[in-house]
Coordinates of C-alpha atoms in Angstrom, one line a residue:
Chain H
M1 CA 24.9 1.6 -8.7
Q2 CA 21.6 1.8 -10.4
A3 CA 18.6 2.8 -8.1
I4 CA 15.6 0.3 -8.2
I5 CA 13.8 2.5 -6.1
E6 CA 13.9 6.3 -5.7
C7 CA 11.8 8.3 -3.2
Q8 CA 12.2 12.1 -3.5
N9 CA 10.8 14.3 -1.0
L10 CA 7.9 12.2 -0.1
T11 CA 5.5 14.0 2.3
H12 CA 2.4 12.6 3.6
Y13 CA -0.6 13.6 6.0
Y14 CA -3.5 11.6 7.1
G15 CA -6.0 14.6 7.7
T16 CA -3.7 17.0 9.7
R17 CA -1.6 14.2 11.3
C18 CA 1.8 14.5 9.6
I19 CA 3.3 11.1 9.0
Y20 CA 6.5 12.5 7.5
T21 CA 8.0 15.2 5.5
N22 CA 10.7 15.4 2.8
L23 CA 11.4 11.7 2.9
N24 CA 14.3 10.8 0.6
F25 CA 15.7 7.3 0.0
T26 CA 17.1 4.9 -2.8
V27 CA 17.1 1.2 -2.9
P28 CA 20.2 0.3 -5.1
K29 CA 20.2 -2.9 -7.4
G30 CA 20.9 -5.9 -5.7
R31 CA 20.6 -4.6 -2.1
I32 CA 18.1 -5.8 0.6
L33 CA 16.9 -2.7 2.5
G34 CA 14.9 -3.2 5.8
L35 CA 12.3 -0.4 6.5
L36 CA 12.3 -0.3 10.3
G37 CA 10.2 1.7 12.6
K38 CA 7.9 1.7 15.6
N39 CA 4.2 1.6 15.0
G40 CA 2.8 4.7 13.4
T41 CA 6.2 5.9 12.0
G42 CA 5.0 5.5 8.3
K43 CA 6.2 2.0 7.2
T44 CA 2.9 0.9 5.8
T45 CA 2.4 4.4 4.3
T46 CA 5.8 4.1 2.6
I47 CA 4.8 0.5 1.5
N48 CA 1.4 1.7 0.2
I49 CA 3.0 4.5 -1.8
L50 CA 5.6 2.1 -3.2
N51 CA 2.8 -0.3 -4.3
G52 CA 1.1 2.6 -5.8
F53 CA -2.1 2.2 -3.5
L54 CA -1.4 5.5 -2.0
Q55 CA -0.8 9.0 -3.4
P56 CA 1.5 11.1 -1.3
K57 CA 0.7 14.5 -0.7
E58 CA 4.0 15.6 -2.1
G59 CA 7.0 14.1 -3.7
N60 CA 7.5 11.1 -6.0
C61 CA 8.5 7.5 -5.9
L62 CA 9.8 5.9 -9.0
I63 CA 10.4 2.1 -9.4
F64 CA 12.5 0.9 -12.1
G65 CA 12.2 4.5 -13.3
E66 CA 8.2 4.6 -13.6
P67 CA 6.1 6.6 -11.0
S68 CA 4.8 4.0 -8.4
G69 CA 1.0 5.1 -8.8
K70 CA 1.2 4.3 -12.5
L71 CA 3.4 1.2 -13.2
S72 CA 3.2 -0.2 -16.8
P73 CA 2.5 -4.1 -17.0
E74 CA 6.0 -4.7 -17.9
V75 CA 7.5 -3.2 -14.7
K76 CA 4.7 -4.9 -12.7
Q77 CA 6.0 -8.3 -14.0
K78 CA 9.5 -7.3 -12.4
I79 CA 8.1 -6.9 -9.1
A80 CA 7.1 -9.4 -6.6
L81 CA 4.7 -8.4 -4.0
L82 CA 4.1 -9.7 -0.6
L83 CA 1.2 -8.4 1.1
E84 CA 0.8 -8.1 5.0
G85 CA -0.8 -11.3 6.2
H86 CA 0.3 -13.3 3.3
V87 CA -2.9 -12.5 1.3
Q88 CA -3.7 -14.8 -1.5
Y89 CA -6.5 -16.3 -3.5
S90 CA -7.7 -18.6 -0.6
F91 CA -10.2 -20.0 -2.5
M92 CA -7.8 -21.7 -5.1
N93 CA -5.6 -24.8 -4.2
I94 CA -1.8 -25.2 -4.9
N95 CA -2.2 -26.2 -8.8
Q96 CA -4.9 -23.7 -9.3
I97 CA -3.1 -20.9 -7.8
E98 CA 0.3 -21.8 -9.8
K99 CA -1.5 -22.0 -13.0
F100 CA -3.3 -18.8 -12.5
Y101 CA -0.1 -16.6 -11.8
S102 CA 2.0 -18.5 -14.4
A103 CA -0.4 -16.8 -17.2
F104 CA 0.7 -13.4 -16.2
Y105 CA 4.4 -13.8 -15.8
P106 CA 6.7 -14.7 -19.0
K107 CA 9.7 -15.9 -16.8
W108 CA 7.6 -18.1 -14.5
N109 CA 9.5 -21.1 -13.2
K110 CA 7.1 -23.5 -11.4
T111 CA 9.9 -25.7 -10.1
P112 CA 11.1 -23.9 -6.9
F113 CA 7.1 -23.5 -6.0
Y114 CA 6.5 -27.1 -6.1
E115 CA 9.7 -28.1 -4.6
L116 CA 8.8 -26.0 -1.6
M117 CA 5.5 -27.5 -1.4
R118 CA 6.9 -31.0 -1.6
K119 CA 9.2 -30.0 1.2
L120 CA 6.4 -28.8 3.4
K121 CA 4.4 -31.8 2.4
I122 CA 1.4 -29.7 1.1
A123 CA -0.7 -31.5 -1.4
P124 CA -1.2 -30.2 -4.9
N125 CA -4.9 -30.2 -4.4
Q126 CA -4.9 -28.5 -1.0
K127 CA -6.9 -25.4 -0.6
I128 CA -5.2 -22.3 0.5
A129 CA -8.0 -21.6 2.9
N130 CA -7.5 -24.7 4.8
M131 CA -3.9 -24.0 5.6
S132 CA -2.2 -22.7 8.6
C133 CA -0.7 -19.2 8.7
G134 CA 2.8 -20.7 8.3
Q135 CA 1.8 -22.9 5.3
R136 CA 0.2 -20.0 3.7
S137 CA 3.3 -17.9 4.0
Q138 CA 5.3 -20.7 2.4
V139 CA 2.9 -20.7 -0.4
A140 CA 3.2 -16.9 -1.0
L141 CA 7.1 -17.4 -0.8
G142 CA 6.8 -20.3 -3.4
L143 CA 5.0 -18.1 -5.7
I144 CA 7.6 -15.1 -5.3
L145 CA 10.2 -17.4 -6.1
A146 CA 8.6 -18.8 -9.2
Q147 CA 7.6 -15.4 -10.4
D148 CA 11.5 -14.7 -10.6
A149 CA 11.0 -11.0 -10.1
D150 CA 13.9 -8.5 -10.1
L151 CA 12.4 -6.6 -7.1
L152 CA 10.8 -8.3 -4.1
V153 CA 8.5 -6.1 -1.9
L154 CA 7.8 -7.9 1.5
D155 CA 5.4 -6.1 3.7
D156 CA 5.7 -7.5 7.4
F157 CA 6.6 -11.1 6.1
S158 CA 7.0 -12.6 9.5
M159 CA 3.4 -11.5 10.9
G160 CA 1.7 -14.4 12.4
L161 CA 4.6 -16.9 11.9
D162 CA 6.0 -19.0 14.5
P163 CA 9.9 -19.1 14.9
G164 CA 10.3 -22.1 12.7
Y165 CA 8.3 -20.9 9.9
R166 CA 10.1 -17.5 10.3
R167 CA 13.5 -19.1 10.0
L168 CA 12.3 -21.3 7.0
F169 CA 11.0 -18.2 5.3
I170 CA 14.3 -16.2 5.7
D171 CA 16.6 -19.2 4.9
Y172 CA 15.0 -19.9 1.8
L173 CA 14.5 -16.3 0.8
N174 CA 18.1 -15.4 1.7
E175 CA 19.6 -18.2 -0.5
Y176 CA 17.5 -17.2 -3.5
I177 CA 18.0 -13.5 -3.3
R178 CA 21.8 -13.7 -2.7
S179 CA 22.2 -16.2 -5.5
E180 CA 20.1 -14.3 -7.8
G181 CA 21.3 -10.9 -7.1
K182 CA 17.8 -9.5 -6.4
T183 CA 16.8 -6.3 -4.9
V184 CA 14.5 -6.3 -2.0
L185 CA 12.6 -3.9 0.2
V186 CA 11.3 -5.5 3.5
T187 CA 9.3 -4.6 6.6
S188 CA 9.0 -6.7 9.8
H189 CA 8.2 -6.1 13.3
I190 CA 10.5 -8.7 14.4
I191 CA 13.9 -6.9 14.0
Q192 CA 16.1 -10.0 15.1
D193 CA 15.1 -11.7 11.9
M194 CA 16.3 -8.9 10.0
E195 CA 19.7 -8.9 11.1
R196 CA 20.2 -12.2 9.3
F197 CA 18.6 -10.9 6.1
I198 CA 19.0 -7.3 5.2
D199 CA 22.0 -5.3 3.9
D200 CA 21.0 -1.8 4.8
C201 CA 18.5 -0.6 7.3
L202 CA 16.3 2.6 7.2
I203 CA 15.2 3.5 10.4
L204 CA 11.9 5.8 10.5
D205 CA 11.0 7.9 13.4
Y206 CA 7.9 10.0 13.8
G207 CA 8.0 12.5 10.8
K208 CA 11.5 11.8 9.4
I209 CA 14.0 9.3 8.7
L210 CA 16.4 8.7 11.7
I211 CA 19.0 6.9 10.0
Q212 CA 19.8 5.1 6.7
I213 CA 23.0 3.0 6.9
P214 CA 24.5 -0.7 6.0
V215 CA 23.6 -3.0 9.0
D216 CA 27.3 -4.0 9.3
E217 CA 28.2 -0.4 9.7
L218 CA 25.5 0.3 12.3
L219 CA 26.6 -2.8 14.4
K220 CA 30.3 -1.8 14.0
T221 CA 29.8 1.7 15.3
F222 CA 26.8 2.0 17.3
R223 CA 27.3 1.1 20.9
K224 CA 25.6 1.2 24.4
F225 CA 27.5 3.1 27.3
Q226 CA 26.6 2.6 30.9
F227 CA 28.4 4.0 33.9
T228 CA 27.9 4.7 37.5
H229 CA 27.5 8.3 38.8
N230 CA 26.7 10.0 42.1
E231 CA 24.9 13.1 40.9
N232 CA 21.5 14.0 41.2
H233 CA 21.0 15.3 37.8
I234 CA 23.0 14.8 34.5
D235 CA 22.8 17.6 31.8
W236 CA 22.8 15.7 28.6
N237 CA 22.3 18.6 26.6
G238 CA 24.9 19.2 23.5
L239 CA 26.1 15.7 23.6
D240 CA 25.8 13.6 20.3
I241 CA 24.0 10.6 22.1
Y242 CA 20.7 8.7 21.8
N243 CA 18.1 8.0 24.3
P244 CA 20.0 8.7 27.7
E245 CA 18.3 6.9 30.8
I246 CA 19.2 7.3 34.4
T247 CA 17.9 4.8 36.9
R248 CA 19.3 5.7 40.5
N249 CA 23.0 5.9 40.1
H250 CA 23.2 4.1 37.0
A251 CA 23.2 5.9 33.6
E252 CA 23.1 4.5 30.0
F253 CA 22.9 6.0 26.6
H254 CA 23.8 4.8 23.0
A255 CA 26.2 6.7 20.5
F256 CA 28.1 6.2 17.3
S257 CA 31.4 6.3 19.2
N258 CA 33.8 4.2 21.2
S259 CA 34.8 4.1 25.1
I260 CA 37.9 6.3 24.6
D261 CA 35.9 9.1 22.9
I262 CA 32.9 8.9 25.1
K263 CA 35.2 9.1 28.2
S264 CA 36.7 12.5 26.9
L265 CA 33.3 13.6 25.9
L266 CA 32.0 12.9 29.3
L267 CA 34.9 14.5 30.9
Q268 CA 34.8 17.7 28.8
S269 CA 31.0 17.8 29.8
G270 CA 31.9 17.8 33.5
I271 CA 30.0 14.5 34.1
Q272 CA 31.4 12.4 36.9
F273 CA 31.4 8.8 36.2
T274 CA 33.0 5.5 37.3
N275 CA 32.8 2.0 35.7
L276 CA 32.3 3.2 32.0
T277 CA 31.4 0.2 30.0
E278 CA 30.8 -0.3 26.3
T279 CA 28.6 -2.9 24.8
Q280 CA 28.3 -4.1 21.2
L281 CA 24.8 -4.3 20.1
T282 CA 22.5 -6.6 18.1
L283 CA 20.3 -5.1 15.4
E284 CA 17.2 -5.1 17.8
D285 CA 19.0 -3.5 20.4
A286 CA 20.5 -0.9 17.9
F287 CA 17.0 -0.1 16.9
I288 CA 15.7 0.6 20.6
G289 CA 19.0 2.5 21.1
L290 CA 18.1 4.7 18.2
T291 CA 14.5 5.1 18.6
G292 CA 13.9 4.6 22.3
K293 CA 12.1 2.1 24.6
Y294 CA 8.6 3.8 24.2
Chain L
M1 CA -24.2 -18.1 -5.9
V2 CA -24.7 -17.8 -9.5
I3 CA -26.4 -21.3 -9.6
S4 CA -28.5 -20.3 -6.5
L5 CA -29.7 -17.2 -8.2
L6 CA -30.6 -19.2 -11.5
A7 CA -32.4 -21.6 -9.2
V8 CA -34.5 -18.8 -7.7
A9 CA -35.1 -17.5 -11.0
L10 CA -36.3 -20.7 -12.4
M11 CA -38.7 -20.9 -9.3
L12 CA -39.8 -17.6 -9.8
H13 CA -40.5 -18.3 -13.4
L14 CA -42.4 -21.5 -12.4
Y15 CA -44.3 -19.8 -9.8
L16 CA -45.5 -16.8 -12.1
F17 CA -46.6 -19.1 -14.7
S18 CA -48.6 -21.6 -12.5
K19 CA -50.3 -18.5 -10.9
M20 CA -51.1 -17.5 -14.4
G21 CA -52.3 -21.1 -15.3
R22 CA -54.7 -21.2 -12.1
A23 CA -55.8 -17.9 -13.0
F24 CA -56.8 -19.0 -16.6
R25 CA -58.6 -22.1 -14.9
I26 CA -60.3 -20.5 -12.2
A27 CA -61.5 -17.1 -13.9
G28 CA -61.0 -17.9 -17.7
K29 CA -58.7 -16.7 -20.2
E30 CA -61.2 -14.0 -21.4
H31 CA -61.4 -12.5 -17.9
V32 CA -57.7 -12.5 -17.6
W33 CA -57.5 -10.9 -20.7
D34 CA -59.9 -8.2 -19.9
V35 CA -58.2 -7.5 -16.6
I36 CA -54.7 -7.1 -18.6
V37 CA -56.2 -5.1 -21.3
N38 CA -58.9 -3.0 -19.9
R39 CA -57.9 -2.6 -16.1
N40 CA -54.1 -2.4 -17.0
Q41 CA -53.3 -5.0 -14.3
F42 CA -49.7 -6.3 -14.7
F43 CA -49.7 -10.2 -14.3
F44 CA -45.7 -10.5 -13.3
S45 CA -45.5 -7.9 -10.7
D46 CA -43.8 -10.7 -8.3
L47 CA -40.7 -10.3 -10.8
R48 CA -40.2 -6.7 -10.0
F49 CA -37.6 -6.6 -7.4
F50 CA -35.9 -10.1 -8.5
P51 CA -33.3 -8.4 -11.0
L52 CA -32.4 -5.6 -8.4
L53 CA -31.7 -8.4 -5.8
A54 CA -29.8 -10.5 -8.2
G55 CA -27.7 -7.5 -9.4
T56 CA -27.1 -6.6 -5.5
L57 CA -26.1 -10.1 -4.5
T58 CA -23.9 -10.5 -7.6
G59 CA -21.9 -7.4 -6.5
L60 CA -21.6 -8.2 -3.0
F61 CA -20.7 -11.8 -3.6
Q62 CA -18.0 -10.8 -6.1
F63 CA -16.3 -7.7 -4.3
I64 CA -17.0 -8.4 -0.4
P65 CA -14.5 -11.3 -0.3
E66 CA -12.0 -9.1 -2.2
I67 CA -12.1 -6.2 0.4
I68 CA -12.5 -8.2 3.5
Q69 CA -9.3 -10.4 2.7
N70 CA -7.7 -7.3 1.2
R71 CA -7.3 -9.1 -2.5
L72 CA -8.1 -6.1 -4.2
K73 CA -4.4 -4.9 -4.0
L74 CA -3.3 -8.4 -5.2
M75 CA -5.7 -7.9 -8.2
L76 CA -4.6 -4.4 -9.1
H77 CA -0.7 -5.7 -9.0
L78 CA -1.4 -8.2 -11.6
P79 CA 0.7 -7.2 -14.5
L80 CA -1.8 -5.5 -16.8
T81 CA -3.2 -2.2 -17.0
E82 CA -5.7 -1.1 -14.4
K83 CA -8.1 -0.3 -16.9
R84 CA -8.1 -3.8 -18.3
I85 CA -8.2 -5.5 -14.8
I86 CA -11.1 -3.3 -13.9
T87 CA -12.9 -3.9 -17.3
C88 CA -12.3 -7.6 -17.1
T89 CA -13.5 -7.8 -13.5
L90 CA -16.8 -5.8 -14.1
A91 CA -17.3 -7.5 -17.5
Y92 CA -17.2 -11.0 -15.7
G93 CA -19.8 -9.9 -13.0
S94 CA -22.0 -7.9 -15.1
G95 CA -21.8 -10.5 -17.9
V96 CA -23.1 -13.2 -15.2
T97 CA -25.9 -10.8 -14.2
I98 CA -26.9 -10.1 -17.8
L99 CA -26.8 -13.8 -18.8
L100 CA -28.9 -14.6 -15.8
F101 CA -31.5 -12.0 -16.8
L102 CA -31.6 -13.0 -20.4
F103 CA -32.3 -16.6 -19.4
Q104 CA -35.3 -15.4 -17.3
F105 CA -36.4 -12.7 -19.9
A106 CA -36.3 -15.5 -22.8
A107 CA -38.1 -18.0 -20.4
L108 CA -40.9 -15.2 -19.9
L109 CA -41.2 -14.3 -23.6
T110 CA -41.5 -18.0 -24.5
G111 CA -44.3 -18.3 -21.9
L112 CA -45.9 -15.0 -23.0
Q113 CA -46.0 -16.0 -26.7
I114 CA -48.0 -19.1 -25.9
H115 CA -50.9 -17.2 -24.3
F116 CA -50.9 -13.5 -25.2
A117 CA -51.1 -11.5 -28.3
N118 CA -47.9 -9.3 -29.4
E119 CA -49.3 -6.1 -27.9
I120 CA -49.4 -7.5 -24.4
I121 CA -46.0 -8.9 -25.0
I122 CA -44.5 -5.8 -26.0
S123 CA -46.3 -3.9 -22.9
T124 CA -44.8 -6.6 -20.7
V125 CA -41.4 -6.0 -22.3
Y126 CA -41.6 -2.4 -21.7
T127 CA -42.7 -3.0 -18.1
V128 CA -39.8 -5.4 -17.2
L129 CA -36.9 -3.9 -19.0
P130 CA -36.6 -1.1 -16.5
W131 CA -36.3 -3.7 -13.7
Y132 CA -33.7 -5.7 -15.2
L133 CA -31.9 -2.3 -16.0
A134 CA -32.2 -1.5 -12.3
G135 CA -30.7 -5.1 -11.8
I136 CA -27.5 -4.2 -13.8
T137 CA -27.2 -0.8 -12.2
A138 CA -27.6 -2.3 -8.8
Y139 CA -24.4 -4.5 -9.7
F140 CA -22.4 -1.7 -10.5
L141 CA -23.5 0.6 -7.5
C142 CA -22.9 -2.3 -5.2
T143 CA -19.3 -2.7 -6.8
A144 CA -18.7 1.2 -6.2
I145 CA -19.8 1.0 -2.7
C146 CA -17.6 -2.2 -1.8
I147 CA -14.5 -0.8 -3.5
E148 CA -14.9 2.9 -1.9
P149 CA -12.2 3.0 0.8
S150 CA -13.8 5.2 3.2
W151 CA -17.0 4.4 5.4
K152 CA -18.3 8.0 5.0
H153 CA -18.1 7.9 1.4
R154 CA -19.7 4.6 1.3
L155 CA -22.8 5.8 3.2
V156 CA -22.9 8.8 0.7
L157 CA -22.7 6.2 -2.3
L158 CA -25.2 4.2 -0.7
L159 CA -27.7 7.1 -0.4
I160 CA -27.0 8.2 -4.1
S161 CA -27.6 4.3 -5.1
I162 CA -30.9 4.1 -3.4
G163 CA -31.9 7.5 -5.1
L164 CA -30.8 6.5 -8.5
L165 CA -32.1 3.0 -8.4
K166 CA -35.6 4.4 -7.1
I167 CA -36.1 5.9 -10.6
F168 CA -36.5 2.4 -11.9
F169 CA -39.4 1.8 -9.5
I170 CA -41.4 5.1 -9.5
S171 CA -44.4 3.6 -11.4
G172 CA -45.5 -0.2 -11.4
F173 CA -48.1 0.8 -14.1
P174 CA -47.6 -1.3 -17.5
A175 CA -45.3 0.2 -19.8
A176 CA -44.9 3.3 -17.9
Y177 CA -41.4 3.9 -19.0
Q178 CA -42.0 3.2 -22.6
K179 CA -41.4 6.7 -23.5
I180 CA -38.3 7.3 -21.5
I181 CA -36.6 4.0 -21.8
A182 CA -33.9 4.9 -24.1
Y183 CA -32.8 7.3 -21.3
L184 CA -32.7 4.9 -18.6
P185 CA -29.3 3.3 -19.4
L186 CA -27.8 6.7 -18.7
I187 CA -28.5 5.8 -15.0
T188 CA -26.5 2.6 -15.6
L189 CA -23.7 4.7 -17.1
I190 CA -23.8 6.5 -13.9
G191 CA -23.3 3.5 -12.1
I192 CA -20.4 2.3 -14.2
S193 CA -18.7 5.7 -13.6
T194 CA -19.2 5.4 -9.9
V195 CA -17.1 2.3 -9.9
I196 CA -14.4 4.2 -11.8
H197 CA -14.6 7.0 -9.2
S198 CA -14.2 4.3 -6.2
V199 CA -11.4 2.5 -8.2
I200 CA -9.4 6.0 -8.5
R201 CA -10.2 6.6 -4.8
F202 CA -9.2 3.4 -3.7
K203 CA -5.8 3.8 -5.8
T204 CA -4.8 7.0 -4.2
G205 CA -5.6 5.8 -0.7
M206 CA -8.4 8.3 0.1
Q207 CA -9.5 8.1 3.7
D208 CA -11.9 10.8 4.0

């Protein structure tokens, strides 16, 4: 499948602080990729590189085959950008901002924009500066729909939104993206929102990619395991598991496995256990399971 | 903001010419002429820092909201070449500044032509032109400081800007810059290149 975004060997430092080295990933056409990671793992850095507002120390990032730092106007027309905080020209009103952007985009279709504004009872002459954060997010969403871009880059779209507006944003966007076959790269701090939205997730850890996997596959194969034990110490070394934790006689860890394989793994390692349980995870649980709580 | 600056320019103009009218009435035209021609007094010194202030304020009012509200990224993502986006934005700001200056300059020349000989008018033009150039240069330097992404570099740019702008105000003597006036736009060009430097640094995400 054609790759819309291709990042090859991205390496970036702020001063001497390494953000990541040799980061490679692609976003194929028609897929929705969620970029997940704790604070400071390089999500914003990656978004800035993709948007052409940061030159990586090494490596390159291609969008529609062009280097992200030097995109032609034709390629920029194909990319809808939602900046963190739903930044817009807040001194304009609804009519003015629609007219302003329509001049730049040949595929501009104002119908979905005004439909969304009517639905939210936002008057055409209402100034963006006087709107709530939720309303501003819908203006930004309406503009993205009207632009009819092929690639949507959404940086922390849920920031500052209450659950209702988050749900509205995702439902509206989901329907549009699925029906039009758009490609999306999205980041959000609220991972439970992403579960209903993204096809693939790319989880960043400090300095590297922890995993890039379809969400369905992650939720099908990644599990939490808990058991009771009577030992003072458990040696987890050499086990292919994530973030083991022991609280008194209760132990838990995460793994891409099932209880049968884990049972034999624990026996082979000489770990005494009783009451082994396996729990299916939500995306947020899986994220914590992979990256740890702190 | 532009309207406010225009109002200030108009008020300053009225003040300068009412001051001149009063001098004519109290001391007599002959005396005023004598002071201007023989004692090299300049009658419109109060105008000296207005263009500098106007250029600075235009730059700040145009770009501070863009920086604070993070809209510069929005602007640079518009489907035009970055060169065109920056050129259009700077052309708008500097165009407004230049129009304001032209309006004030034309009003000054009109008033001068009523009362003074060509020699005095030419001397006045040579005296005030560096101030207007300082205003245009200040616009570009302020823009460069606003767009620059790092505070450390902003401070360096601020010091360079003060140094460059000081060149326009070394002497208040009438027509002091007559012989070098053709070279002063070079400082304005440095101002423009500083903006380009800041845009490149912003685009590459420089933080130090």
